[in-house]
Amino acid sequence: MTQTHTSPTANGGAAVRVRFAPSPTGYLHVGGLRTALYNYLFARHHGGAFVLRIEDTDRTRFVEGAQENLIDTLRWAGLDFDEGPGIGGPHGPYIQSERLEIYRTHVERLLAEGRAYRCFCTAEELETQRREQAEAKRPPMYDRRCRMLRPEDVEARLAAGAAHTVRMKVPLAGEVVFQDIIRGEIRVSCAVVDDQVLLKSDGFPTYHLANVVDDHAMAISHVIRGEEWLPSTAKHVLLYEALGWDPPQFAHLPLLLNPDRTKLSKRQGDVAVEDYRAKGYLAPALVNFVALLGWNTSDDTEIFSLETLASLFTLDRVGKAGAVFDPAKLDWFNGQYLRAMAPADLAALCAPHLAAAGADISDTARVEAIVAALATHLVRPADIADEAVFFFAERVAPESDEVRAALAADTAATVLDLFAEACTGVNPWERGAIKAAIQGVQKASGIKGKELFLPLRAALTGRAHGPELPVIAELLGREVCIRRARDARS
Ligand code: GLU
């Protein structure tokens, strides 16, 4: 009879406690942001705790400053954690390299109870095993030779100071069965589960041991993480069983994909949250966009604040299918959020980009009006530099053949002359009166539509597209309009 290693369901209604457990190996990946966000939303939805735990036991992948960067990026995104490095909490420390004693204690217990064993195989021996398995087309798995060592052999090797790891004794038969909130029941045959290393020869725990010990020690109720961790979960369930603990509930989030449906990769665009931040994406826009990568509401509402997301978020609306990370959609969100900002705030965000492009930004009211006029053309604040260039330039030149052709048209000279004359009589100099003056040009010349507007736009901006002409003219000022109309004419 095969034995079933089942994870008991639910955590008996205990308080919701979730964690984001990044490894400090560099930057925060957008997939990591999605995991952090879903954990945060789940915690807030249930009035539970959101814990940040730094999983830094793989010393070969440790990157100096990565932890600080992670925390800074999470704060920027508005994902405040309730317990974690720097702020502490009842289950600290929250950095795994500061918890080594805890892991060792549990390993000792597993050894004493015959649930784990010392493995003296060297890296070379393991490599040979792997090669032989590959040649025989068998899956790579430790052949368990040290599991069979007699106690006196183990003692002798220990006495000789032989380097070793500690491995978990995976049951040789049976099945691991657990429930995933998103994926339903998962069954894995023990025959394909490796005798996982729990403690490395340098005395550091592996991810698997530290992760399980800490999720238990920190009273984590739900493990919400990326799908790439699903294959590890069978090992974790066995480890909980070996340690005599009930596992938390699991929810594995769908993969993030490139628009061509391959796994989201650096090669097809930015994947670091800090890159989006540096490019001027607004935190609420990025968070809103990321929230919808795998989760949705029953209607097609798309704009959500963090608070609304928290009130709506449930795991039963997280899908199984991979979610496409479409940068064009992120741009759309960012544009929406930029336009929703108070004009003065948007101007303050854009002004440094104008200044960097050499614009005179001393007239704050004018800068605000220019930014407001161009708001619908902005995806990122930095776009203002190009969009507004004609407002600050001494002269403008046609930027394309279309603009040149508009100025070379037979009727262009008449339009420009009449406009320059009409400018003198506009009083006050504001968009309504300017609009009336342009209508006057139309009446006087009989020229209308594109033939009227395009040469004017070309003369004033050097471009074929942009905000409404009267708005542009008002912001440029009377003198500049007259001068540009005359310049374009000659
Ligand atoms: N340290 C793992 C990571 O870097 C955590 C995985 C998990 O949430 O269990 O993603």
PDB file of N, CA, C and O and ligand atoms in Angstrom, residues 19-25 35 53-55 61 96 207 211 215 223-226 228-229 236, ligand 1:
ATOM      1  N   ARG A  19       4.149  36.446   3.735  1.00  0.00           N
ATOM      2  CA  ARG A  19       5.494  37.032   3.677  1.00  0.00           C
ATOM      3  C   ARG A  19       5.939  37.191   2.239  1.00  0.00           C
ATOM      4  O   ARG A  19       5.527  36.463   1.341  1.00  0.00           O
ATOM      5  N   PHE A  20       6.796  38.186   2.024  1.00  0.00           N
ATOM      6  CA  PHE A  20       7.530  38.289   0.776  1.00  0.00           C
ATOM      7  C   PHE A  20       8.957  37.954   1.174  1.00  0.00           C
ATOM      8  O   PHE A  20       9.477  38.511   2.133  1.00  0.00           O
ATOM      9  N   ALA A  21       9.561  36.995   0.449  1.00  0.00           N
ATOM     10  CA  ALA A  21      10.846  36.450   0.914  1.00  0.00           C
ATOM     11  C   ALA A  21      11.922  36.525  -0.164  1.00  0.00           C
ATOM     12  O   ALA A  21      12.403  35.496  -0.632  1.00  0.00           O
ATOM     13  N   PRO A  22      12.284  37.723  -0.582  1.00  0.00           N
ATOM     14  CA  PRO A  22      13.252  37.818  -1.681  1.00  0.00           C
ATOM     15  C   PRO A  22      14.667  37.453  -1.261  1.00  0.00           C
ATOM     16  O   PRO A  22      15.020  37.544  -0.088  1.00  0.00           O
ATOM     17  N   SER A  23      15.440  37.026  -2.237  1.00  0.00           N
ATOM     18  CA  SER A  23      16.871  36.828  -2.020  1.00  0.00           C
ATOM     19  C   SER A  23      17.570  38.085  -2.522  1.00  0.00           C
ATOM     20  O   SER A  23      17.238  38.581  -3.599  1.00  0.00           O
ATOM     21  N   PRO A  24      18.508  38.603  -1.762  1.00  0.00           N
ATOM     22  CA  PRO A  24      19.142  39.878  -2.154  1.00  0.00           C
ATOM     23  C   PRO A  24      20.205  39.665  -3.225  1.00  0.00           C
ATOM     24  O   PRO A  24      21.396  39.773  -2.972  1.00  0.00           O
ATOM     25  N   THR A  25      19.755  39.349  -4.419  1.00  0.00           N
ATOM     26  CA  THR A  25      20.709  39.020  -5.482  1.00  0.00           C
ATOM     27  C   THR A  25      20.821  40.150  -6.504  1.00  0.00           C
ATOM     28  O   THR A  25      21.409  39.968  -7.555  1.00  0.00           O
ATOM     29  N   THR A  35       4.576  39.500  -6.841  1.00  0.00           N
ATOM     30  CA  THR A  35       4.442  38.607  -5.680  1.00  0.00           C
ATOM     31  C   THR A  35       4.275  39.407  -4.390  1.00  0.00           C
ATOM     32  O   THR A  35       3.404  39.124  -3.568  1.00  0.00           O
ATOM     33  N   ARG A  53      10.904  39.072   4.626  1.00  0.00           N
ATOM     34  CA  ARG A  53      12.012  38.231   5.121  1.00  0.00           C
ATOM     35  C   ARG A  53      13.077  38.170   4.032  1.00  0.00           C
ATOM     36  O   ARG A  53      12.779  37.914   2.869  1.00  0.00           O
ATOM     37  N   ILE A  54      14.304  38.403   4.428  1.00  0.00           N
ATOM     38  CA  ILE A  54      15.398  38.392   3.459  1.00  0.00           C
ATOM     39  C   ILE A  54      16.048  37.011   3.462  1.00  0.00           C
ATOM     40  O   ILE A  54      16.555  36.555   4.489  1.00  0.00           O
ATOM     41  N   GLU A  55      16.015  36.347   2.317  1.00  0.00           N
ATOM     42  CA  GLU A  55      16.551  34.984   2.216  1.00  0.00           C
ATOM     43  C   GLU A  55      17.945  35.042   1.594  1.00  0.00           C
ATOM     44  O   GLU A  55      18.111  34.956   0.382  1.00  0.00           O
ATOM     45  N   ARG A  61      25.391  34.100  -4.200  1.00  0.00           N
ATOM     46  CA  ARG A  61      24.550  34.999  -5.004  1.00  0.00           C
ATOM     47  C   ARG A  61      24.289  36.328  -4.303  1.00  0.00           C
ATOM     48  O   ARG A  61      23.541  37.168  -4.799  1.00  0.00           O
ATOM     49  N   GLN A  96      17.762  35.876   7.120  1.00  0.00           N
ATOM     50  CA  GLN A  96      18.077  34.472   7.408  1.00  0.00           C
ATOM     51  C   GLN A  96      19.512  34.240   7.873  1.00  0.00           C
ATOM     52  O   GLN A  96      19.755  33.361   8.687  1.00  0.00           O
ATOM     53  N   TYR A 207      17.949  26.952   0.753  1.00  0.00           N
ATOM     54  CA  TYR A 207      16.687  27.695   0.659  1.00  0.00           C
ATOM     55  C   TYR A 207      15.542  26.886   1.252  1.00  0.00           C
ATOM     56  O   TYR A 207      14.733  27.402   2.033  1.00  0.00           O
ATOM     57  N   ASN A 211      13.518  28.227   4.400  1.00  0.00           N
ATOM     58  CA  ASN A 211      12.193  28.690   4.023  1.00  0.00           C
ATOM     59  C   ASN A 211      11.097  28.017   4.862  1.00  0.00           C
ATOM     60  O   ASN A 211      10.192  28.667   5.393  1.00  0.00           O
ATOM     61  N   ASP A 215       8.938  29.872   7.686  1.00  0.00           N
ATOM     62  CA  ASP A 215       7.487  30.022   7.492  1.00  0.00           C
ATOM     63  C   ASP A 215       6.749  29.484   8.717  1.00  0.00           C
ATOM     64  O   ASP A 215       5.744  30.045   9.143  1.00  0.00           O
ATOM     65  N   VAL A 223       1.430  30.820   1.886  1.00  0.00           N
ATOM     66  CA  VAL A 223       2.624  31.065   1.078  1.00  0.00           C
ATOM     67  C   VAL A 223       2.136  31.412  -0.329  1.00  0.00           C
ATOM     68  O   VAL A 223       1.582  30.568  -1.024  1.00  0.00           O
ATOM     69  N   ILE A 224       2.322  32.672  -0.694  1.00  0.00           N
ATOM     70  CA  ILE A 224       1.894  33.131  -2.022  1.00  0.00           C
ATOM     71  C   ILE A 224       3.167  33.481  -2.780  1.00  0.00           C
ATOM     72  O   ILE A 224       3.898  34.402  -2.395  1.00  0.00           O
ATOM     73  N   ARG A 225       3.481  32.718  -3.819  1.00  0.00           N
ATOM     74  CA  ARG A 225       4.742  32.930  -4.520  1.00  0.00           C
ATOM     75  C   ARG A 225       4.611  32.499  -5.976  1.00  0.00           C
ATOM     76  O   ARG A 225       3.603  31.903  -6.373  1.00  0.00           O
ATOM     77  N   GLY A 226       5.660  32.763  -6.752  1.00  0.00           N
ATOM     78  CA  GLY A 226       5.619  32.491  -8.187  1.00  0.00           C
ATOM     79  C   GLY A 226       5.574  30.997  -8.494  1.00  0.00           C
ATOM     80  O   GLY A 226       6.026  30.158  -7.705  1.00  0.00           O
ATOM     81  N   GLU A 228       7.308  29.290 -10.336  1.00  0.00           N
ATOM     82  CA  GLU A 228       8.592  28.602 -10.446  1.00  0.00           C
ATOM     83  C   GLU A 228       8.944  27.843  -9.162  1.00  0.00           C
ATOM     84  O   GLU A 228       9.821  26.989  -9.172  1.00  0.00           O
ATOM     85  N   TRP A 229       8.240  28.140  -8.070  1.00  0.00           N
ATOM     86  CA  TRP A 229       8.521  27.443  -6.815  1.00  0.00           C
ATOM     87  C   TRP A 229       7.626  26.224  -6.612  1.00  0.00           C
ATOM     88  O   TRP A 229       7.780  25.503  -5.625  1.00  0.00           O
ATOM     89  N   HIS A 236       8.884  20.658   0.341  1.00  0.00           N
ATOM     90  CA  HIS A 236       8.536  21.433   1.539  1.00  0.00           C
ATOM     91  C   HIS A 236       7.472  20.707   2.364  1.00  0.00           C
ATOM     92  O   HIS A 236       7.573  20.636   3.584  1.00  0.00           O
TER      93      HIS A 236
HETATM   94  N1  GLU B   1      13.859  33.360  -1.668  1.00  0.00           N
HETATM   95  C1  GLU B   1      12.905  32.921  -2.632  1.00  0.00           C
HETATM   96  C2  GLU B   1      12.932  33.913  -3.781  1.00  0.00           C
HETATM   97  O1  GLU B   1      13.935  34.511  -3.956  1.00  0.00           O
HETATM   98  C3  GLU B   1      11.551  32.834  -1.988  1.00  0.00           C
HETATM   99  C4  GLU B   1      10.603  31.872  -2.605  1.00  0.00           C
HETATM  100  C5  GLU B   1       9.422  31.681  -1.705  1.00  0.00           C
HETATM  101  O2  GLU B   1       8.614  32.619  -1.618  1.00  0.00           O
HETATM  102  O3  GLU B   1       9.327  30.662  -1.062  1.00  0.00           O
HETATM  103  O4  GLU B   1      12.013  34.117  -4.519  1.00  0.00           O
END
